[in-house]
Structure formats: structure tokens, C-alpha cells
Amino acid sequence: MSSIYLLEEKPQDPADDYLAHASDLLTQTTFSLVIGGTALFWFCLLRSRWPDVYAPRGRLLFAAPARIGKTFFGWISMVLHVNDADIMFTSGLDALLVLRLFRMLASLSFTASAIGLFIVVPAKVLLDPDSNPETRLYDRVVTAAMGSKDSLVVHFAFAYVFTALVYFYFARFAYETVALRWQYLLRVRNTRPARSVAVTNIPPELAEEQRLKQHFEQSGLGKVLSVEVVPRIERLGVLVRRRFQLLERIEEQVVVILGNPCPAVSYDPDALHALLTSHVHGDGAAEHWSEIRQVLHQWALPKFQTERGVRALDKMIDQLELRLRRFQHADSVLQQVRNEWFLTYDGRRDRSSTVGFVTFENAASAHLAAQMFTFSQPFELRVDLASEPRDVFWELITLRASSRFMRTILSLATYILMLLYWLTLAFLLSTLVSLDSLKTYFPWLPDMAEKNRWLKSLFQYTTPTFMLSLMNSCVPYILSWLAQLEGVQSRSAIQASVVRRYYLFLLSNVLLIFTLSRAVLADYSKWIENPALIPRLLATRLPTAAPFFLDYVILYALAYYPLQLLQFGSISLAMFRRMLCRTPRQFADALRPNYVDWAFILPQPMLVFTVLTTYSSLAPFIFVLGAVYFVIGGFVTKYLLYYVYGRRFETAGQFILPILKALTGSLWHYYVLIIGLCALKGKVLYVLFLLPLLYINWYLLSRVAAQFYDNGQFVPADMWSVSERSTPSEPNTARGHSQPSAHAESSRPSHHTSTDY
């Protein structure tokens, strides 16, 4: 009888859950505004008091941003007036394209929200005869669930409209990105990195530098200026690190004796540096050490002027002398090993790695070499455009191909295990934070929450989002370690790997787990009693996860980004490190601006856009929240990139197009959800007409996206010839935004990096 009853039972309409959540959304918005407003108030207060702490890039001597005044809200107008040319000059093309990505996603969200609120919602209300006429206007705007079969035509039409909208915005942004990258590469074409290629898997017959040079010149690629095969000098690296450790200990010992800064009136830092770095041997050594002792006694801190202090000072000077002797010995050994190694280096395979750098006379030859098959054997002599020297991860550059392959397998296996472990934690978290689960441990809590809507919203929506964000905050550090374990050879490639894997991680733990767990936990007893109800229950329960993601987006928009301005982690760590600092080197390292890490900036907006696409027609109001998210996120990111984060490398926007491809792939979730719901509600004709969207999306991802990526990698041949004949012109603008132009540089090659302009 129970099975018959379940088959005849009418599933609950998802719209009821939306209507029940409408007031909870206001509660969540209030919570988020309180958190974000408090964070913004303290940021304005602390920034006006310590501007150099919250805008550390203002201390830079080169490419420093405009100074911000100490007024309470004056920084807002200054950030708003920063144009694209300023971002390009101070932060680079990567930062400019990331900000334009935020701008594009905000425009897309505004357009989609207008279509959803003014077309989808009214049409759904008109076509749904079960709609309650007494429902408030606010509830009708916030909710647009798939109630009856008649309103499915609205979601069917919206699927094509939204798809066309996404492709239009993404295609226009891709064209802008490729054009900006071409202009940037033309601008820096005379720098050494722009004229160089990285060669990996060098075959034994080309391991010598002269042979490698002849190979490229005989291939008709142009004149080669220099070839460098990276040698295997592991022992030399150990000696350099040992020498640096001794140098740090010497600096700490000198600070203990003289203080930082030294209070002595006659203190001369240049004279002290000359004495400590002089290598005196033989008869003059005793006189040299005697002079050092005399100078240190003369400039020592006042506490060492007493009789007891003099004895302690003598012991410290003895320790300093011992460390100086060890340092001088390590330095001499290092110089000897270096000279012997390079003097006897003959390019043999056992002494050189399979990685090298080839520098051509012009950048066009480098781009041509990177696009050609330059060797007949597959998987050997692979040629790519060279990264900047500061971008290369030199510790991993000499790894053999077999070692890198084993590292890749180990890294991938570790990532899969970590993903499964975190999926289990996320599933348990989604169950433990529900009121039904909390009732087992705290019987009084659900009754109290039912009496207070603020408390209920706190436990039902705010707490899961906060705990999930806290649990995922340490994942980028683990993924960065896994990328290094894999043997990735550049810092930009490490960050690109972390961005890709962290986005997949968030997609699995946030979108997938929290959607399915709510569907499973709500009806698991019915699933067990009658498995035939699973498709119908999934069609009913999957849309009910939208309220959680509405709260997720609003919490990140109104609370998360204002908290980012306070920079709790970096400033607290810098203050702690400053408390432990003694030497000028340590103070300089503790007070330097943090480098930008795209793994902490890009994956979260990518997840939010995926959430927007997934629930676009089920809850069109989510686009309003998404527009707010991207506007606030773009503004905060603009401040952080312009005033806080320094750039460690420049890829000229190379990682933006793969991100755009991943965002296009997020449409799969939307198509699967809409097609599945239409099929389970019996609308076979809608399913047949929605299937072409799957082919269109596959074609764009496999063909068009690859074409954009290939075109964006290299500058077209006709642009090289045009740039050589062109004269410097004023920067042009695209759609009202300042856009850097490809100035004609001097024909004399430059050895600067591509960001030294």
C-alpha cells in the first residue's frame, strides 16, 4: 500500500520552496550588508591611518600608482577614475584583461537579468494557471520556478536567447583579448624574451649549443644570436643556498651587536660593508680582524659598554669571526666550483639538461619557430615561446621527461584522492548544517529557529556558505604544491594549473554536492521504498537548490569582497614577520607588496558564473545578484591590482582565453538541467528542439575556441611587416576604454624583460 501511495503522491511544487525563501533572501542580504558594511568601515578607517600598509604599491619607485589621500571615502572616486591605460602601465596586460572580464560578465548579467525579469517572469505568471494571484510582486520577481508544464515554453525560448547572449558577449571579449595581446607582443618585440624560444627534449645529436644554433639557422628561421643549454648544476645550487644561509646569520649577528639602526654617531655602513666583505689572507689577516674588532667595539650598542657587556661583546665578535671565516670559505669554494665547471663544460649530455633557450635576431623568427615542427622525431625538440626569466621556475627546469611523467602521475593521483576526500567532507557538511540533522544533537534548536526567521536563515543559508568557504580556503595552497610536485616549469603555468583545478574542485564541492545532497536527503526514504520515483523526485528537487545559491552569491558579493579589502591574512602575516625581523633584508622582505596570485582571484567568479547559467531560467533574479557580485568584485579587484598586489610575471593575457573556454563549457550544466526537467515533465518536443544546443556548444568549444586560442598565441605574419613600416601613433580606444597601441620601437634589440617599459 505504501508503494501505491507514493506513486499517486503529487510531488511538492518547487515554487513553494522559492516563495518560502523570498523573505529569507532579505534576511541573508541584511546579514551580508552588516558584515560587508562593517568591513568597509574598518577598511576606510585603517586605510586613512596607515595608507602605506593598505596601498603598498605606492612606495614603488617605478610604475607606482597615484597616491591616495587620507580622506575617509576619497579612495573610492580615485579607483573609479583609474583608466585602462593606468592599469596597463602599472599592473600589466594580465590585470587589465581580468578587470575587463569582470566588466563583461557584469554587462552580461545586467542584460540577462533584464530579459529574465521583464520577459521570463511575466510570461511564466501568465502561462501558469496555478499561480496564486495573492502572491506579492516581490515574491513573483524573486521566484520563477518550473511549476506547470505550460510555463516550460518560456524556459525553452529563454535557453536559445540566453545562449545567443553568452556567445555574443564571449566572442566580442575574445576578439578584444586577441587584439590586445597582439598589440602588446608587437610593443615588446625588441625585448630579449620576445625574441627567444624555449626548447625542451633536446635530442643527443643537438645537445651542443653550436649544433642547436646551426639547426635553427639552416631551417630558414632567421639569424640566431645566442643559444643557451641549461646545465645540470645541482651541486652549485646547494653551495649557493649554503652561502646565503651563512650570510643571513652574519647579518643577524651584526644587528645584535650594532642594532638596527645603529645609534653610533660615527657609524659608516659603507666602511663596515667593505671590512666584512674583504677576503684578506696571509700576513695581513690578523691586522684585518683586529680592525674589525676595533670598529665593532666603537659602534656597539651602549649596553655593551660596561665591563660585563664587553665580555659578552667579545664572545659575539668571536662568533661573528667564525661565521665570517665559514662564509669566506663557502664563497671561495663556490667560485672555484663555478669556474671549474664552466671552464671544463663541453656540452656533454651527462652535464647538460634537455632544456635550452634560443634567441633570434627578431621576434617574428621566434613566433615562426614556435609554430613549426623543427625536428623529424616526434616528442623531441619541442619549441615554445620563452617565458620571462622571473617567470621560469628554475628549480624544476632541468627535470628529465621520465621524471616529469612520474611526477605528473603522482600529482594527478593525489589530486583525485584529495577531491574525493573533500567531496565526502562537503556532503557531510551539507547534512550536518541542516536543521533536521541539528535536531538530533540539539533538540531545542529547530524550535527556536522556527520562531525567529533571522536565526533560521542564519542556520539554513549563512552558516553552510560560511563553513564551505572556510573549508575551501586552503585548497589553492595544496594545489600549488601539487603543481610544483608535477614539475611545472614556470610560475604562470603553475597558477594556470591551480586555477583550472580549483575551479573544477569548487564545481564539484559547491555546485554538484550541495545540489544533489539536498535532493537525496529530502527524499531518501521514498527512494528506498520506491526507486521508480527517483526521476520524478529529481525533477522536483533539483530546482529547489536554487535558494541556497541565491544566498551564496549575495553573501560573496556583499560580505566576501569587502572583507578582501581588509587583507586579514597578508597584513597579519606581515605584522607577525615584522615582529621577528632584525636585519634590513628581513624588513624589506616583510614589507614588500604581495605578488598577485590568480588562483585566489579567478576561480570564485568562474564558479559564480556557472551557478548563474545553471539556474538562469529557474530563478532569473539570480542574475540581478550576479550583476551586483561582478560589479563589486570588479571594483575591489581593481583596487587590489592597482594599489596592493605586485606582478611577478606577465603572460600578455595568455591564460584568459582558456578561462573563457571553461566559462563557455559551464553551459553544459544548464542544458542538462533544462533538457532533463523537460523530459521528466513529458515535453518530448521541447527536448528534441533543445538538443541542437548541445551540438552548437560542442562545436564552439572544440573548433571555435581552439581557433581563438591558436590565433591568440602568435602574432600574424602580416602584422610583423606592417609594424616594421609603421610610425608611433597615439593610443586608440575601443568602446570608450583606453587601449594601449603597438608603438614602433627602435630596431636595436633590447635585453630588458617584456614588462620593463
mmCIF file of N, CA, C and O in Angstrom, residues 64 202 320:
data_model
loop_
_atom_site.group_PDB
_atom_site.id
_atom_site.type_symbol
_atom_site.label_atom_id
_atom_site.label_comp_id
_atom_site.label_asym_id
_atom_site.label_seq_id
_atom_site.Cartn_x
_atom_site.Cartn_y
_atom_site.Cartn_z
ATOM 1 N N ALA A 64 54.595 53.193 -10.133
ATOM 2 C CA ALA A 64 53.786 53.321 -8.924
ATOM 3 C C ALA A 64 52.442 53.965 -9.254
ATOM 4 O O ALA A 64 52.363 54.837 -10.116
ATOM 5 N N ILE A 202 65.635 18.140 -25.950
ATOM 6 C CA ILE A 202 66.684 18.262 -26.970
ATOM 7 C C ILE A 202 67.303 16.893 -27.216
ATOM 8 O O ILE A 202 67.745 16.222 -26.278
ATOM 9 N N LEU A 320 81.015 35.949 15.382
ATOM 10 C CA LEU A 320 80.938 36.608 14.086
ATOM 11 C C LEU A 320 82.162 36.303 13.241
ATOM 12 O O LEU A 320 82.053 36.062 12.023
#
